[in-house]
Short mmCIF file of C-alpha atoms in Angstrom, two decimals:
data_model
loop_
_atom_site.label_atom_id
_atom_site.label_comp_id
_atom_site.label_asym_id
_atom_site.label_seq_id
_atom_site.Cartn_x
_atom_site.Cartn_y
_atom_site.Cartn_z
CA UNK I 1 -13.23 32.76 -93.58
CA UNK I 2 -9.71 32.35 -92.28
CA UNK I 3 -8.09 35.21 -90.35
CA UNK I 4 -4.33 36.11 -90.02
CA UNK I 5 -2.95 35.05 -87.00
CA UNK I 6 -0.91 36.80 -85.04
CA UNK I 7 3.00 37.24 -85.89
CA UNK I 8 3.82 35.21 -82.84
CA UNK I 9 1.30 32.62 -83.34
CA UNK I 10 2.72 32.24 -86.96
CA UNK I 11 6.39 31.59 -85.53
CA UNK I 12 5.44 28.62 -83.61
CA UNK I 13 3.78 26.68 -86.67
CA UNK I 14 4.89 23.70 -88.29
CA UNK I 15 6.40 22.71 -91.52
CA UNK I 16 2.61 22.68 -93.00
CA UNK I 17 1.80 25.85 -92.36
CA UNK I 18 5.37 26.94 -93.29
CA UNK I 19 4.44 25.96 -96.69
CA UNK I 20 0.93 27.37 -96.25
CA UNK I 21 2.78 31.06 -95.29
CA UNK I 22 4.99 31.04 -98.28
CA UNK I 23 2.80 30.15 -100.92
CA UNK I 24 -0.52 32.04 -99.63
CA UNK I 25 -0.77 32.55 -95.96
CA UNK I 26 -4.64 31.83 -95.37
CA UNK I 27 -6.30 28.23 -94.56
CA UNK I 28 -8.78 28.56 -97.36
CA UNK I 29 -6.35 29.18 -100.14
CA UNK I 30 -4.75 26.02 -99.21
CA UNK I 31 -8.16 24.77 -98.78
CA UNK I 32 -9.12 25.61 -102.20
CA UNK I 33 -5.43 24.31 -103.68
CA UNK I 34 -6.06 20.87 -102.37
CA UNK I 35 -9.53 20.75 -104.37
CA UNK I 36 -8.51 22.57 -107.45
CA UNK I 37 -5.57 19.29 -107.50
CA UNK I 38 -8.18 16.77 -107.57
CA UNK I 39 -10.33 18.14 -109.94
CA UNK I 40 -7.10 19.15 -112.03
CA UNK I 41 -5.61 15.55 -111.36
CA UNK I 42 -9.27 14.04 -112.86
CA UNK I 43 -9.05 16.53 -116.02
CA UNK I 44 -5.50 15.72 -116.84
CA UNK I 45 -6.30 12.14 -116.39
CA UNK I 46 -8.56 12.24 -119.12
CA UNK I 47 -8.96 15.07 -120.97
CA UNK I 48 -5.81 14.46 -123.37
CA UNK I 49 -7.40 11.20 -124.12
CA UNK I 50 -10.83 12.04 -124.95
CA UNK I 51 -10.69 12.37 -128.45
CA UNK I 52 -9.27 8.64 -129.48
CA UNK I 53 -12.22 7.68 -126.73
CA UNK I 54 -14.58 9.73 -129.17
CA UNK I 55 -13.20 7.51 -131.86
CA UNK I 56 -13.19 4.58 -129.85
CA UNK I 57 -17.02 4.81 -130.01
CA UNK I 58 -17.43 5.47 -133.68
CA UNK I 59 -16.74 9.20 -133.86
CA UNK I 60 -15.60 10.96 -137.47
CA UNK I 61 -12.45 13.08 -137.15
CA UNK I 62 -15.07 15.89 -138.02
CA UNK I 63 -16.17 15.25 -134.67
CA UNK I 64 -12.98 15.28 -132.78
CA UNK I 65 -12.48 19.03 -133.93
CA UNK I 66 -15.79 19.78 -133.69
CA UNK I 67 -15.20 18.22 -129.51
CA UNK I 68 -12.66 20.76 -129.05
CA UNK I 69 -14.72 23.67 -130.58
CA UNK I 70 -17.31 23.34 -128.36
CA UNK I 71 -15.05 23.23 -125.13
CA UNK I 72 -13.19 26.28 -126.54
CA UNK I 73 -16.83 27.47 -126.09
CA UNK I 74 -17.99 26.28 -123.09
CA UNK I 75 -14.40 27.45 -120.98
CA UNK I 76 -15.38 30.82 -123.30
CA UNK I 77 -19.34 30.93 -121.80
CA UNK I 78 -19.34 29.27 -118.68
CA UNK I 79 -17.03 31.51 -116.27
CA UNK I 80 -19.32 34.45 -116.16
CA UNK I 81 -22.29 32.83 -114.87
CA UNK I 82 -20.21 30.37 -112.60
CA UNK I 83 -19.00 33.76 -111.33
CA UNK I 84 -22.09 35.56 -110.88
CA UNK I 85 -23.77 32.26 -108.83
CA UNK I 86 -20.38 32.73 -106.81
CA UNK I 87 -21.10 36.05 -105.36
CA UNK I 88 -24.66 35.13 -105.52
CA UNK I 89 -24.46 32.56 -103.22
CA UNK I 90 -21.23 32.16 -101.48
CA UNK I 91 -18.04 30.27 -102.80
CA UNK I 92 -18.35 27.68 -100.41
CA UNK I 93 -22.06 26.56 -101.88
CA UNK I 94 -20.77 27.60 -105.26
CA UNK I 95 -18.24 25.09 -105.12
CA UNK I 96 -19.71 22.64 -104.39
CA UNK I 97 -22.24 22.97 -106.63
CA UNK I 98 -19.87 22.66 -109.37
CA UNK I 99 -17.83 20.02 -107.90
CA UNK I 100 -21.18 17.66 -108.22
CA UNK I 101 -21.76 18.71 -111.52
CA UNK I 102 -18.29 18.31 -112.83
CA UNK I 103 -18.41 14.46 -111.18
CA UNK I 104 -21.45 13.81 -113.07
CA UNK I 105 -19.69 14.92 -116.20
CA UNK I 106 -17.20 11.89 -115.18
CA UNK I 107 -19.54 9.75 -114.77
CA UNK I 108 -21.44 10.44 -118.01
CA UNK I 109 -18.22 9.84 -120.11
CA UNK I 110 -17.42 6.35 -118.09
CA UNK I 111 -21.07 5.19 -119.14
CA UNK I 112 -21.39 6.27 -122.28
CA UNK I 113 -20.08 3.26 -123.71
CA UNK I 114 -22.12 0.78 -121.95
CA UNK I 115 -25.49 3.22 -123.12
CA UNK I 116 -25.25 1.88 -126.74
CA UNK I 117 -26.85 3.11 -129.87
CA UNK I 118 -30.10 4.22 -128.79
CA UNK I 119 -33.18 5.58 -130.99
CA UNK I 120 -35.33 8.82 -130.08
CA UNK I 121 -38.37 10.09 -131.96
CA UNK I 122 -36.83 8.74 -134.98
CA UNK I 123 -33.09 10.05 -134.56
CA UNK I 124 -30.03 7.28 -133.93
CA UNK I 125 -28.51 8.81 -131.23
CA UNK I 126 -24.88 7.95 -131.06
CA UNK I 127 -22.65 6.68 -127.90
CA UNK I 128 -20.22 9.53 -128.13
CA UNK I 129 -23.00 12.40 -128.23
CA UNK I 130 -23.33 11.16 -124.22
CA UNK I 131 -19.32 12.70 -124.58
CA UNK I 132 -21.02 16.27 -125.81
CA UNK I 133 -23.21 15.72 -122.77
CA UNK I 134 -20.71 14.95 -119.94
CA UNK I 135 -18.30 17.52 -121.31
CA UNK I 136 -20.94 20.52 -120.26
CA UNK I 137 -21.20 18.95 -117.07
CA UNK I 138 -17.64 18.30 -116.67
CA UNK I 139 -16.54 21.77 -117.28
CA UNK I 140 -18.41 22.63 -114.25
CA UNK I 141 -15.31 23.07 -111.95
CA UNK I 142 -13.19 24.03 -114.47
CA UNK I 143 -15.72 26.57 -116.22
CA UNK I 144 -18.27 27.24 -113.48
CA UNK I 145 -16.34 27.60 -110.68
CA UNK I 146 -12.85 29.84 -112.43
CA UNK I 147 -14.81 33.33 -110.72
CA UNK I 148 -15.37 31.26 -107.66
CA UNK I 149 -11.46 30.34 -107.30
CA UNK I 150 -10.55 33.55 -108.05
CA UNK I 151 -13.01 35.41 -106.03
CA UNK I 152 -11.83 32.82 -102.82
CA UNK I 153 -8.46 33.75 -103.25
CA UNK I 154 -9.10 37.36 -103.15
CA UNK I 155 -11.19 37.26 -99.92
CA UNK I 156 -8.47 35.03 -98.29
CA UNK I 157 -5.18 36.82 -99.46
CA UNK I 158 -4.15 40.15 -98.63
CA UNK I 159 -3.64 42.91 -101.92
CA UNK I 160 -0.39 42.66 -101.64
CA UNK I 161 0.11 39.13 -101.57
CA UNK I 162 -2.48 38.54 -104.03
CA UNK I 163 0.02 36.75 -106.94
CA UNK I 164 1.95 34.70 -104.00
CA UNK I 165 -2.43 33.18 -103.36
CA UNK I 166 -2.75 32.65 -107.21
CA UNK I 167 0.81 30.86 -107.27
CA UNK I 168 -0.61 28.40 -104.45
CA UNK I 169 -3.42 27.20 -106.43
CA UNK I 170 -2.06 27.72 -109.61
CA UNK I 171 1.10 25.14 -108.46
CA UNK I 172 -1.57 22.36 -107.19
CA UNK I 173 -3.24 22.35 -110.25
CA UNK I 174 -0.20 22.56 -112.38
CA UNK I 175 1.60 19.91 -110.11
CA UNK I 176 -1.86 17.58 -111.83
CA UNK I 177 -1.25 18.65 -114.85
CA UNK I 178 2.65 17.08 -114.29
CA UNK I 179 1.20 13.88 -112.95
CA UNK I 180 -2.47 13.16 -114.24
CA UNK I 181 -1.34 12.14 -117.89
CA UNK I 182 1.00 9.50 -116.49
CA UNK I 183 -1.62 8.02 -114.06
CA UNK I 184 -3.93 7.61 -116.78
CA UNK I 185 -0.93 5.71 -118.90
CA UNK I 186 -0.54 2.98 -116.09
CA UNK I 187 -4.53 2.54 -115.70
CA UNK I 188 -4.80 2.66 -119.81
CA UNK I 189 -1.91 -0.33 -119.38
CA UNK I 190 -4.55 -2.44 -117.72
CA UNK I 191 -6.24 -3.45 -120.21
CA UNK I 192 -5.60 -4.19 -123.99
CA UNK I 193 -8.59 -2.87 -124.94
CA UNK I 194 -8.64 1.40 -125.26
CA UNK I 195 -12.33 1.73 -124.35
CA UNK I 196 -11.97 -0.24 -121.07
CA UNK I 197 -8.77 0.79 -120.23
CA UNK I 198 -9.85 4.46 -120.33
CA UNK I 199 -13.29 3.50 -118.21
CA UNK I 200 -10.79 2.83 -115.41
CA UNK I 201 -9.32 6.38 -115.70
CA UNK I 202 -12.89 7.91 -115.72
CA UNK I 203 -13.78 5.91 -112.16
CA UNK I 204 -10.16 7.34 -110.87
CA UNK I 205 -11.89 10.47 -111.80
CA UNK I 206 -15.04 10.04 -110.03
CA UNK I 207 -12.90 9.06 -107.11
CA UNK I 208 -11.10 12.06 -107.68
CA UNK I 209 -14.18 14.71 -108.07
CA UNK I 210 -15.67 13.52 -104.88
CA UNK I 211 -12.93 13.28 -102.74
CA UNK I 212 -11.98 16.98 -103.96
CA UNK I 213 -15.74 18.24 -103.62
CA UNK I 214 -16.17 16.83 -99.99
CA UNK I 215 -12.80 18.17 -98.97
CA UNK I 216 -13.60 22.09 -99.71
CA UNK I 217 -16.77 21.75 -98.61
CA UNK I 218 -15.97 20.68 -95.30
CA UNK I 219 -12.54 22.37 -95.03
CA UNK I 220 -13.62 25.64 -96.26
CA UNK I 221 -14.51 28.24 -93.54
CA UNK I 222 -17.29 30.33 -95.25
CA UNK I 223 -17.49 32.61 -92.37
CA UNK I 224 -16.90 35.59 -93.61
CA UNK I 225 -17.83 34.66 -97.84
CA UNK I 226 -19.04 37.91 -99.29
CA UNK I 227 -22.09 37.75 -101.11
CA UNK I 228 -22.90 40.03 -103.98
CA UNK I 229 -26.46 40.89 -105.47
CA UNK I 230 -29.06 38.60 -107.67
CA UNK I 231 -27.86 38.37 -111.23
CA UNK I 232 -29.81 40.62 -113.21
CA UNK I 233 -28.67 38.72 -116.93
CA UNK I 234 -27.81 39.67 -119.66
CA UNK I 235 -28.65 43.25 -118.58
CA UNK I 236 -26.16 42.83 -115.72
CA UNK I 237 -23.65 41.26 -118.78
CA UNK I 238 -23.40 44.51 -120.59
CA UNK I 239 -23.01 46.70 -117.41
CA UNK I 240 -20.63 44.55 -115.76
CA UNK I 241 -18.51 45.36 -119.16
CA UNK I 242 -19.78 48.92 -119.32
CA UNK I 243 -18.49 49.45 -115.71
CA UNK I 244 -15.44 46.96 -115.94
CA UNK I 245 -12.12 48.65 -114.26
CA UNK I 246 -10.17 50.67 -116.29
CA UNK I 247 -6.89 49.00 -115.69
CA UNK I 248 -8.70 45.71 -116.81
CA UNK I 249 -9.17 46.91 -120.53
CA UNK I 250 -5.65 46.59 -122.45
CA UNK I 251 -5.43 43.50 -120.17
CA UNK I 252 -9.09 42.44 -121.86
CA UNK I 253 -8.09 43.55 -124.91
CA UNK I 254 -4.45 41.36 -124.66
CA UNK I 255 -5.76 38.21 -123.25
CA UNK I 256 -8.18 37.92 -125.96
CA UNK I 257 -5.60 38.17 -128.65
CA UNK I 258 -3.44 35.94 -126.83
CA UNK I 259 -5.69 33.49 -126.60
CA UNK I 260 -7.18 33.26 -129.95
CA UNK I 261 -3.55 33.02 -131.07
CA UNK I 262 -2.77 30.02 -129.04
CA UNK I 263 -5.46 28.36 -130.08
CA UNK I 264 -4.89 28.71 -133.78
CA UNK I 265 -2.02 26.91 -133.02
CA UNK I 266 -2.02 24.86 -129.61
CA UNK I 267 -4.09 21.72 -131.14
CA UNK I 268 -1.31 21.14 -133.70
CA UNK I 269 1.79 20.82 -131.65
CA UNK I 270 0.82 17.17 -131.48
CA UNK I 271 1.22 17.08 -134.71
CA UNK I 272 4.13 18.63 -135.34
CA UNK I 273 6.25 16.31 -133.15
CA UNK I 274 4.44 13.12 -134.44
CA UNK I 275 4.09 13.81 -137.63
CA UNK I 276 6.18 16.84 -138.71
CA UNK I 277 9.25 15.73 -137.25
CA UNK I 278 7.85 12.47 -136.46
CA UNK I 279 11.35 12.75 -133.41
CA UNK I 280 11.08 9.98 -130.73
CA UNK I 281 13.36 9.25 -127.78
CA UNK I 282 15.89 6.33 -127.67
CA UNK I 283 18.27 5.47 -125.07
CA UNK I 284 19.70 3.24 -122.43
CA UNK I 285 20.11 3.88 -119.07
CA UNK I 286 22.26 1.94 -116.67
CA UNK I 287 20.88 1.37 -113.24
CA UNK I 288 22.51 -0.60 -110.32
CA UNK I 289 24.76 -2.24 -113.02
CA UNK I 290 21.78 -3.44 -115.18
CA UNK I 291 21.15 -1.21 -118.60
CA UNK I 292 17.66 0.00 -119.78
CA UNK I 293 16.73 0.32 -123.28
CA UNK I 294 14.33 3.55 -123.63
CA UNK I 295 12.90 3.42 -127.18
CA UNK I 296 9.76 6.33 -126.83
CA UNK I 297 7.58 6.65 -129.98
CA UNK I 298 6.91 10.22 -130.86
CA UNK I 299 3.38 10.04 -128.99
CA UNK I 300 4.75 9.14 -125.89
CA UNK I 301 7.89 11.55 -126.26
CA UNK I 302 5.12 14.14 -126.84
CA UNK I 303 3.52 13.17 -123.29
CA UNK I 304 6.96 13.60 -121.58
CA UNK I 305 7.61 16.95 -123.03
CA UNK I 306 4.17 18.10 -121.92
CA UNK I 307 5.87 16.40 -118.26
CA UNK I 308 8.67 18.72 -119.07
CA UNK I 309 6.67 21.76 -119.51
CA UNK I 310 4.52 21.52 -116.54
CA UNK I 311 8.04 20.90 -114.72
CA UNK I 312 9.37 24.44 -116.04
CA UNK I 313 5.98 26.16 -114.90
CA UNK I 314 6.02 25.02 -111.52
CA UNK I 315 9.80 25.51 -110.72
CA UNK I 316 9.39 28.88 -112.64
CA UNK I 317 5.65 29.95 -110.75
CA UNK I 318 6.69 30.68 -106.80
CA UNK I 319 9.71 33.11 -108.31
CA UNK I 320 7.88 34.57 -110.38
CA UNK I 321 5.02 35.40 -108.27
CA UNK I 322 7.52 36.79 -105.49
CA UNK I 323 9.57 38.60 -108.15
CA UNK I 324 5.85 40.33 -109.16
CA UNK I 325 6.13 41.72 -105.68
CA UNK I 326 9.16 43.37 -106.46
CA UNK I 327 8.60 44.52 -109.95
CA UNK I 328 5.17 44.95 -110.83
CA UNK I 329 2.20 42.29 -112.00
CA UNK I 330 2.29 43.73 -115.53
CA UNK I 331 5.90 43.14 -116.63
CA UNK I 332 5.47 39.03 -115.05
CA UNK I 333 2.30 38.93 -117.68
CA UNK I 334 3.80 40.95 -120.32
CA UNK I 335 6.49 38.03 -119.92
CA UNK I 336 4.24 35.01 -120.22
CA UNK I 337 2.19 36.92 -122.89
CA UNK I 338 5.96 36.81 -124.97
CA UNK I 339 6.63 33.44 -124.34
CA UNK I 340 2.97 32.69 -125.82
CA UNK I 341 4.10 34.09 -129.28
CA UNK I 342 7.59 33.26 -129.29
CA UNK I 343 7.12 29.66 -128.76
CA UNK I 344 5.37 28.49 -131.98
CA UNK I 345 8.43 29.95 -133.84
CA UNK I 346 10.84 28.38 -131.40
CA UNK I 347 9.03 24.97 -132.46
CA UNK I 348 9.55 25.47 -136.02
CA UNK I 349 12.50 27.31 -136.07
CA UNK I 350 14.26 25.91 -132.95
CA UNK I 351 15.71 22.86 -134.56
CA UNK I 352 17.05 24.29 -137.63
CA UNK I 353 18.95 26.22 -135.33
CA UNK I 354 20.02 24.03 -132.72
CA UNK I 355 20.54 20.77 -134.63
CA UNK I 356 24.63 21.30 -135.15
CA UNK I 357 25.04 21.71 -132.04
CA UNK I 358 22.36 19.08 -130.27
CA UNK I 359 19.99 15.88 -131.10
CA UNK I 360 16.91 16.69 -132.08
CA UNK I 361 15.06 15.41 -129.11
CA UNK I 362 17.04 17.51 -126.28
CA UNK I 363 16.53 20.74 -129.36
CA UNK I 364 12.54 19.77 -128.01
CA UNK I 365 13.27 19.15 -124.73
CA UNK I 366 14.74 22.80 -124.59
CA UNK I 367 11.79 23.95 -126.91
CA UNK I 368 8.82 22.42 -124.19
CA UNK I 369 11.02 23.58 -121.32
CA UNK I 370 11.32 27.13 -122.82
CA UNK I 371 7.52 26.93 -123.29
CA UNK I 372 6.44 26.22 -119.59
CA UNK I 373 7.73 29.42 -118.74
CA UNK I 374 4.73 31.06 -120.06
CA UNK I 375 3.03 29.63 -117.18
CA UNK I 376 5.30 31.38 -115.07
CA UNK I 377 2.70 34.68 -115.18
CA UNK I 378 -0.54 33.36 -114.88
CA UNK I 379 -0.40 33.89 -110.86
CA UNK I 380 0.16 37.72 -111.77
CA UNK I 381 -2.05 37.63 -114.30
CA UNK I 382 -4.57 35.94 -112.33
CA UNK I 383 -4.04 38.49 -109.65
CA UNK I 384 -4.22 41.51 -111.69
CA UNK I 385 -7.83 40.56 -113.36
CA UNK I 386 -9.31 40.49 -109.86
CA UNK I 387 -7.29 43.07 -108.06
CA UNK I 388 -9.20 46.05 -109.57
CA UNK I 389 -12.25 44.36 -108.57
CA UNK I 390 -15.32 45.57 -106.28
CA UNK I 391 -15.67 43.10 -102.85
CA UNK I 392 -18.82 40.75 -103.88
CA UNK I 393 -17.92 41.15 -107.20
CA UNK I 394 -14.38 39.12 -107.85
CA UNK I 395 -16.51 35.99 -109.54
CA UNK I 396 -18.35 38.16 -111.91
CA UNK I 397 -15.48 40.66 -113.23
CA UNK I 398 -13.16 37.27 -113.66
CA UNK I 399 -15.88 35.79 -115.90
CA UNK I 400 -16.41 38.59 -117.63
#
């Protein structure tokens, strides 16, 4: 694995590693950013689009929520034994284990319409069950390989630079999350027809999970990957929890209620500007002496205040991170943990507010820009889970 160079050594490097020195300081962080972009840059691509695809290929609205259980469950599942095969094996390996995987799951979702209605042992087998299918493999990278991230970041990084590492990676894969939905627009432009539109954002997404899998495994220097011991199950489960760090308990404890509040919530908030307010964008914009018309249904306003979000957390992320230096990790989480519950009532509440004074659409634009700050902690948070942790062990404690 990458060493530090040398203070001198550093002084004489170019505007590339300037930007590797600020944001992590250590060739396989940046390594590891580059691949966590394209995999990010394939998910974004498609992942907010899956469920009219699901409906696209005959798919009940039953099956839509039931879609987004069962990711809820595999992102739940999957990071513990993605970890353990990480210090098992190596990150390096681990990687790109799951970087094949998660292609696959690409690939299964751009075929599954051309598979058809089929019939086995008596049972019509539908063409969005092959969905079900590629969304295990899928969440491979994403799942799978969250303890391997982590645990490469906290060989690489130095303790005390551990949230400025997290803030790297964490800014590539927001920086997809910023672009991947409007990529997918253009290709979905292509074509009048949804499902074949959207089969050209699944091959981008091949292209994508290759290109990011080949990178890391040839860029990353696994020269120095710790490797932990065989994973003993579900034994190795309960002591892993048994033996889990003392400082990581209230954070167990918080992250867990955090999250099962945002996701009572997070799948509606679609709904609330389409439907609830049912607030669009309209404008016109003058450019080189020519004016614009801008008339954005409330879909595609939704899209750009998701843009607007991801902007906020990625402007918001490097400060933060350095400002965690400074302060403390726990009051940078205790910070995005507030902006998790304070956000749903800014949604609702917001515009009653704010109204008097502004249009609705800038009240939302503040609303979505107020709510990418809770972003703004996950490089502390990130680096808190696995400071505490045991060398050989980073993959296992984040999954747990």
């Amino acid at each position: 694995m990458s060493r530090q160079r040398p203070a001198d050594e550093t002084d004489e490097s170019g505007p590339l590693d300037a930007f590797r020195r600020f944001f992590a300081l250590e060739r396989d962080v940046l390594v590891l950013s580059l691949a966590m972009f394209a995999f990010s840059l394939g998910f974004q691509m498609t992942n907010r689009f899956l469920p009219e695809y699901i409906v696209a290929l005959g798919a009940s609205g039953f099956v839509v929520g039931l879609f987004g259980t069962v990711g809820n469950i595999v992102s739940a599942v999957f990071p513990y034994p993605g970890g353990a095969i990480s210090d098992r094996i190596g990150s390096r390996y681990a990687l790109t284990l799951f970087g094949l995987i998660s292609t696959l799951g690409f690939g299964i979702w751009l075929v599954a319409p051309n598979i058809g209605v089929i019939t086995v042992a008596g049972v019509t087998v539908q063409p969005w069950i092959w969905i079900f299918v590629g969304l295990l493999f899928a969440q491979g990278w994403k799942s799978f390989g969250l303890g391997a991230t982590f645990a490469v970041v906290k060989q690489a990084t130095d303790p005390s630079r551990l949230a400025a590492g997290f803030a790297s990676t964490e800014t590539f894969r927001r920086t997809a999350f910023l672009i991947g939905p409007v990529i997918a627009a253009v290709l979905i432009g292509f074509h009048p027809d949804f499902t074949m539109s959207f089969q050209y954002v699944l091959a981008v997404a091949v292209v994508f999970g290759v290109v990011g899998t080949v990178a890391q495994h040839l860029l990353y220097d696994a020269g120095a990957d710790s490797i932990g011991d065989s994973f003993a199950g579900v034994a190795q489960i309960t002591r892993d929890l048994r033996e889990m760090p003392e400082p990581l308990r209230p954070l167990l404890v918080g992250d867990t209620l955090v999250r099962f509040a945002n996701g009572m919530v997070y799948v509606f908030f679609v709904l609330v500007i389409t439907q609830f307010y049912e607030v669009g964008f309209e404008t016109t914009v003058a450019l080189a002496g020519v004016s614009y018309g801008v008339d954005l249904s409330p879909a595609a306003f939704f899209g750009y205040l998701l843009g607007v979000e991801m902007l906020v957390a990625l402007l918001s992320m490097a400060p933060a991170s350095k400002a965690a230096e400074r302060v403390g990790l726990k009051p940078i989480v205790a910070l995005g943990f507030a902006v998790y519950a304070l956000f749903p009532i800014a949604l609702i509440g917001g515009p009653e507010v704010l109204t008097p004074v502004l249009p609705l659409p800038w009240v939302m634009v503040l609303v979505f820009a107020f709510s990418g700050l809770r972003f703004a902690g996950l490089p502390s948070h990130k680096a808190l889970i696995v400071g505490p942790a045991e060398r050989g062990a980073g993959g296992r404690v984040t999954g747990t």
